[in-house]
Coordinates of C-alpha atoms in Angstrom, one line a residue:
Chain A
X1 CA 171.8 -80.7 -91.2
X2 CA 168.6 -82.1 -89.9
X3 CA 165.5 -80.0 -90.7
X4 CA 162.9 -78.5 -88.4
X5 CA 161.1 -81.2 -86.5
X6 CA 157.7 -80.9 -84.9
X7 CA 155.9 -83.2 -82.5
X8 CA 153.4 -84.6 -82.4
X9 CA 152.5 -84.8 -86.1
X10 CA 148.8 -85.4 -85.4
X11 CA 146.6 -84.6 -82.5
X12 CA 142.9 -85.1 -81.8
X13 CA 141.4 -83.1 -78.9
X14 CA 138.0 -82.1 -77.7
X15 CA 136.6 -78.7 -77.1
X16 CA 137.8 -77.1 -73.8
X17 CA 141.0 -79.1 -73.6
X18 CA 144.4 -77.6 -73.9
X19 CA 147.3 -78.7 -76.1
X20 CA 151.1 -78.2 -76.3
X21 CA 153.0 -78.5 -79.6
X22 CA 156.8 -78.8 -79.8
X23 CA 159.3 -77.5 -82.4
X24 CA 163.0 -78.2 -82.7
X25 CA 164.7 -75.8 -85.0
X26 CA 167.6 -76.4 -87.4
X27 CA 170.8 -76.5 -85.4
X28 CA 172.3 -73.0 -85.1
X29 CA 168.9 -71.3 -85.8
X30 CA 167.9 -69.0 -83.0
X31 CA 164.6 -67.7 -84.3
X32 CA 161.4 -69.8 -84.2
X33 CA 158.1 -68.6 -85.7
X34 CA 154.7 -70.3 -85.5
X35 CA 152.0 -70.2 -88.1
X36 CA 148.5 -71.5 -88.3
X37 CA 147.3 -72.8 -91.7
X38 CA 143.6 -73.3 -92.4
X39 CA 141.7 -73.6 -95.7
X40 CA 139.7 -70.5 -94.9
X41 CA 142.3 -68.1 -93.5
X42 CA 145.5 -69.5 -95.2
X43 CA 148.8 -69.1 -93.5
X44 CA 148.7 -66.8 -90.5
X45 CA 151.5 -65.7 -88.2
X46 CA 151.1 -66.5 -84.6
X47 CA 154.3 -65.4 -82.9
X48 CA 158.1 -65.4 -83.1
X49 CA 160.7 -66.1 -80.5
X50 CA 164.4 -65.2 -80.6
X51 CA 166.7 -66.0 -77.7
X52 CA 163.8 -66.9 -75.5
X53 CA 162.0 -63.6 -76.1
X54 CA 158.8 -63.1 -77.9
X55 CA 159.5 -60.4 -80.5
X56 CA 156.3 -60.3 -82.5
X57 CA 152.8 -61.6 -82.1
X58 CA 150.0 -62.0 -84.6
X59 CA 146.3 -61.3 -84.1
X60 CA 145.3 -64.3 -82.1
X61 CA 143.6 -64.5 -78.8
X62 CA 145.5 -64.9 -75.5
X63 CA 144.6 -68.6 -75.5
X64 CA 147.5 -69.0 -77.9
X65 CA 150.8 -68.8 -76.2
X66 CA 154.4 -69.9 -76.6
X67 CA 157.8 -70.0 -75.2
X68 CA 161.4 -70.8 -76.3
X69 CA 164.0 -72.6 -74.3
X70 CA 167.7 -71.8 -74.1
X71 CA 168.5 -74.5 -76.7
X72 CA 166.1 -72.6 -79.1
X73 CA 163.5 -75.3 -79.0
X74 CA 160.0 -73.9 -78.8
X75 CA 156.6 -74.9 -77.6
X76 CA 153.2 -73.4 -78.3
X77 CA 150.2 -73.9 -76.1
X78 CA 146.5 -73.5 -76.9
X79 CA 144.1 -73.5 -74.0
X80 CA 140.4 -74.0 -74.0
X81 CA 140.3 -75.4 -77.5
X82 CA 137.6 -74.4 -79.9
X83 CA 136.4 -76.1 -83.0
X84 CA 137.9 -73.3 -85.0
X85 CA 141.4 -74.1 -83.7
X86 CA 141.5 -77.2 -86.0
X87 CA 144.4 -76.4 -88.3
X88 CA 147.9 -77.3 -89.4
X89 CA 150.3 -75.6 -87.0
X90 CA 153.6 -74.9 -88.7
X91 CA 156.9 -74.0 -87.0
X92 CA 159.6 -72.3 -89.0
X93 CA 163.2 -71.5 -88.0
X94 CA 165.7 -69.1 -89.2
X95 CA 169.2 -68.0 -88.2
X96 CA 168.1 -64.7 -86.6
X97 CA 164.7 -63.9 -87.8
X98 CA 165.7 -60.9 -89.8
X99 CA 164.2 -59.4 -93.0
X100 CA 166.3 -61.4 -95.4
X101 CA 166.5 -64.6 -93.3
X102 CA 165.0 -67.6 -95.0
X103 CA 162.5 -69.4 -92.8
X104 CA 162.5 -73.2 -93.0
X105 CA 159.3 -74.9 -92.2
X106 CA 158.8 -78.1 -90.3
X107 CA 156.2 -80.7 -91.3
X108 CA 153.6 -79.3 -89.0
X109 CA 151.2 -80.7 -86.4
X110 CA 147.7 -81.4 -87.7
X111 CA 145.3 -80.6 -84.8
X112 CA 141.7 -81.7 -85.0
X113 CA 139.3 -80.4 -82.3
X114 CA 136.1 -82.4 -81.9
Chain B
X1 CA 147.3 -53.9 -91.9
X2 CA 149.7 -55.6 -94.2
X3 CA 148.1 -57.4 -97.1
X4 CA 149.4 -59.6 -99.8
X5 CA 147.1 -60.5 -102.6
X6 CA 147.7 -63.4 -104.9
X7 CA 145.9 -64.5 -108.0
X8 CA 144.7 -66.7 -109.4
X9 CA 143.3 -68.9 -106.7
X10 CA 143.4 -72.0 -108.8
X11 CA 144.9 -73.0 -112.1
X12 CA 144.5 -76.2 -114.0
X13 CA 146.9 -76.6 -116.9
X14 CA 147.7 -79.4 -119.4
X15 CA 151.2 -80.8 -118.9
X16 CA 153.5 -78.7 -121.1
X17 CA 151.5 -75.5 -120.8
X18 CA 152.9 -72.5 -119.0
X19 CA 151.7 -71.2 -115.6
X20 CA 151.9 -67.8 -113.9
X21 CA 150.9 -66.6 -110.4
X22 CA 150.9 -63.0 -109.4
X23 CA 151.4 -61.4 -106.1
X24 CA 150.6 -57.8 -105.0
X25 CA 151.4 -56.1 -101.7
X26 CA 149.6 -53.2 -100.1
X27 CA 152.9 -51.7 -99.2
X28 CA 156.5 -51.6 -100.5
X29 CA 158.4 -54.7 -99.5
X30 CA 162.0 -55.1 -98.5
X31 CA 162.0 -58.4 -100.3
X32 CA 159.6 -61.1 -101.4
X33 CA 159.8 -64.8 -100.8
X34 CA 158.2 -67.7 -102.7
X35 CA 157.3 -71.0 -101.2
X36 CA 155.9 -74.2 -102.6
X37 CA 153.7 -76.6 -100.7
X38 CA 153.0 -80.0 -102.1
X39 CA 149.6 -81.6 -101.2
X40 CA 149.9 -82.9 -97.7
X41 CA 153.3 -81.2 -97.2
X42 CA 154.6 -78.1 -95.7
X43 CA 155.9 -74.8 -97.3
X44 CA 159.3 -75.2 -98.9
X45 CA 161.4 -72.1 -99.6
X46 CA 162.0 -71.5 -103.3
X47 CA 163.6 -68.1 -103.6
X48 CA 164.0 -64.6 -102.3
X49 CA 164.0 -61.4 -104.4
X50 CA 165.4 -58.3 -102.9
X51 CA 166.2 -55.7 -105.6
X52 CA 163.8 -53.6 -107.6
X53 CA 163.1 -55.2 -111.0
X54 CA 165.0 -58.3 -110.1
X55 CA 164.6 -61.4 -112.2
X56 CA 165.8 -64.8 -111.1
X57 CA 165.5 -68.2 -112.8
X58 CA 165.5 -71.7 -111.4
X59 CA 165.4 -74.1 -114.3
X60 CA 161.8 -73.7 -115.7
X61 CA 160.8 -71.2 -113.0
X62 CA 161.2 -67.5 -113.5
X63 CA 160.6 -65.1 -110.6
X64 CA 160.2 -61.3 -111.0
X65 CA 160.1 -58.5 -108.5
X66 CA 158.4 -55.3 -109.6
X67 CA 160.1 -51.9 -110.0
X68 CA 158.1 -50.5 -107.1
X69 CA 158.8 -53.6 -105.0
X70 CA 155.1 -54.1 -104.5
X71 CA 154.4 -56.9 -106.9
X72 CA 156.0 -60.1 -108.0
X73 CA 155.3 -63.0 -110.3
X74 CA 156.3 -66.6 -110.7
X75 CA 156.2 -68.2 -114.1
X76 CA 156.7 -71.8 -114.8
X77 CA 157.5 -72.8 -118.4
X78 CA 156.3 -76.2 -119.7
X79 CA 154.7 -77.5 -116.6
X80 CA 155.3 -81.0 -115.4
X81 CA 153.3 -83.2 -113.0
X82 CA 156.0 -82.6 -110.4
X83 CA 155.0 -78.9 -110.4
X84 CA 151.7 -79.7 -108.7
X85 CA 151.1 -77.9 -105.4
X86 CA 150.3 -74.5 -103.9
X87 CA 152.6 -71.6 -104.6
X88 CA 152.8 -68.8 -102.0
X89 CA 154.4 -65.5 -102.0
X90 CA 155.3 -63.8 -98.7
X91 CA 156.6 -60.5 -97.5
X92 CA 158.4 -59.9 -94.2
X93 CA 157.0 -57.4 -91.8
X94 CA 157.5 -56.3 -88.2
X95 CA 160.3 -54.5 -86.4
X96 CA 162.7 -57.3 -87.2
X97 CA 161.1 -58.6 -90.4
X98 CA 160.4 -61.8 -88.7
X99 CA 156.7 -61.9 -89.5
X100 CA 156.0 -63.3 -92.9
X101 CA 152.6 -62.2 -94.4
X102 CA 151.6 -64.8 -96.9
X103 CA 149.4 -64.5 -100.0
X104 CA 146.5 -66.9 -100.2
X105 CA 148.4 -69.1 -102.6
X106 CA 147.7 -70.4 -106.1
X107 CA 146.9 -74.1 -106.4
X108 CA 148.4 -75.6 -109.5
X109 CA 147.0 -78.8 -110.9
X110 CA 148.6 -80.3 -114.0
X111 CA 146.8 -82.7 -116.2
X112 CA 148.9 -85.3 -118.0

């Protein structure tokens, strides 16, 4: 099976711009989670989607949003970019997003905000 | 809120030495998961522990889950240069358990 794929792998944006990141989960996986990884804050949960519904959201401002399509692919959007949004954004998929489900991570999108 | 503490932050070992990282949760966990992230890579799932007092082995790696299901450890015997990376523990939270709360990770460097 192909793994989780994320596009683009690298992005450079300037403050104030907005960005959209894409994630394709493993075939058959219906849950997609997004995480932000920074040296200072580590890995932090952004949100999770299952069957096109957001089921859980982390402590991030409303500038961070996401959606999931009927084929389980997911996108996340960050509007009005700030310098502090520079991070590795990781997407993880699992079968159903339950307590014992293993989350498989994609390679991430490295976002740099100038 | 949910917190997962992990120590040490860094560990440099000579190749062949052992390595241990410890994880402690602020609340009882339904299970604990361990991930490894190589430099420049992404987290890769290693194992999940579910039962109180559970011990699992993967070759030179030994994982333990505490009796109270609030702490866990990962021990690597006779480290090799291929063990280099950051090791994270994570606990599931939320109504569906779909939110993983990660420890800060332990960075392992191995000197050959």
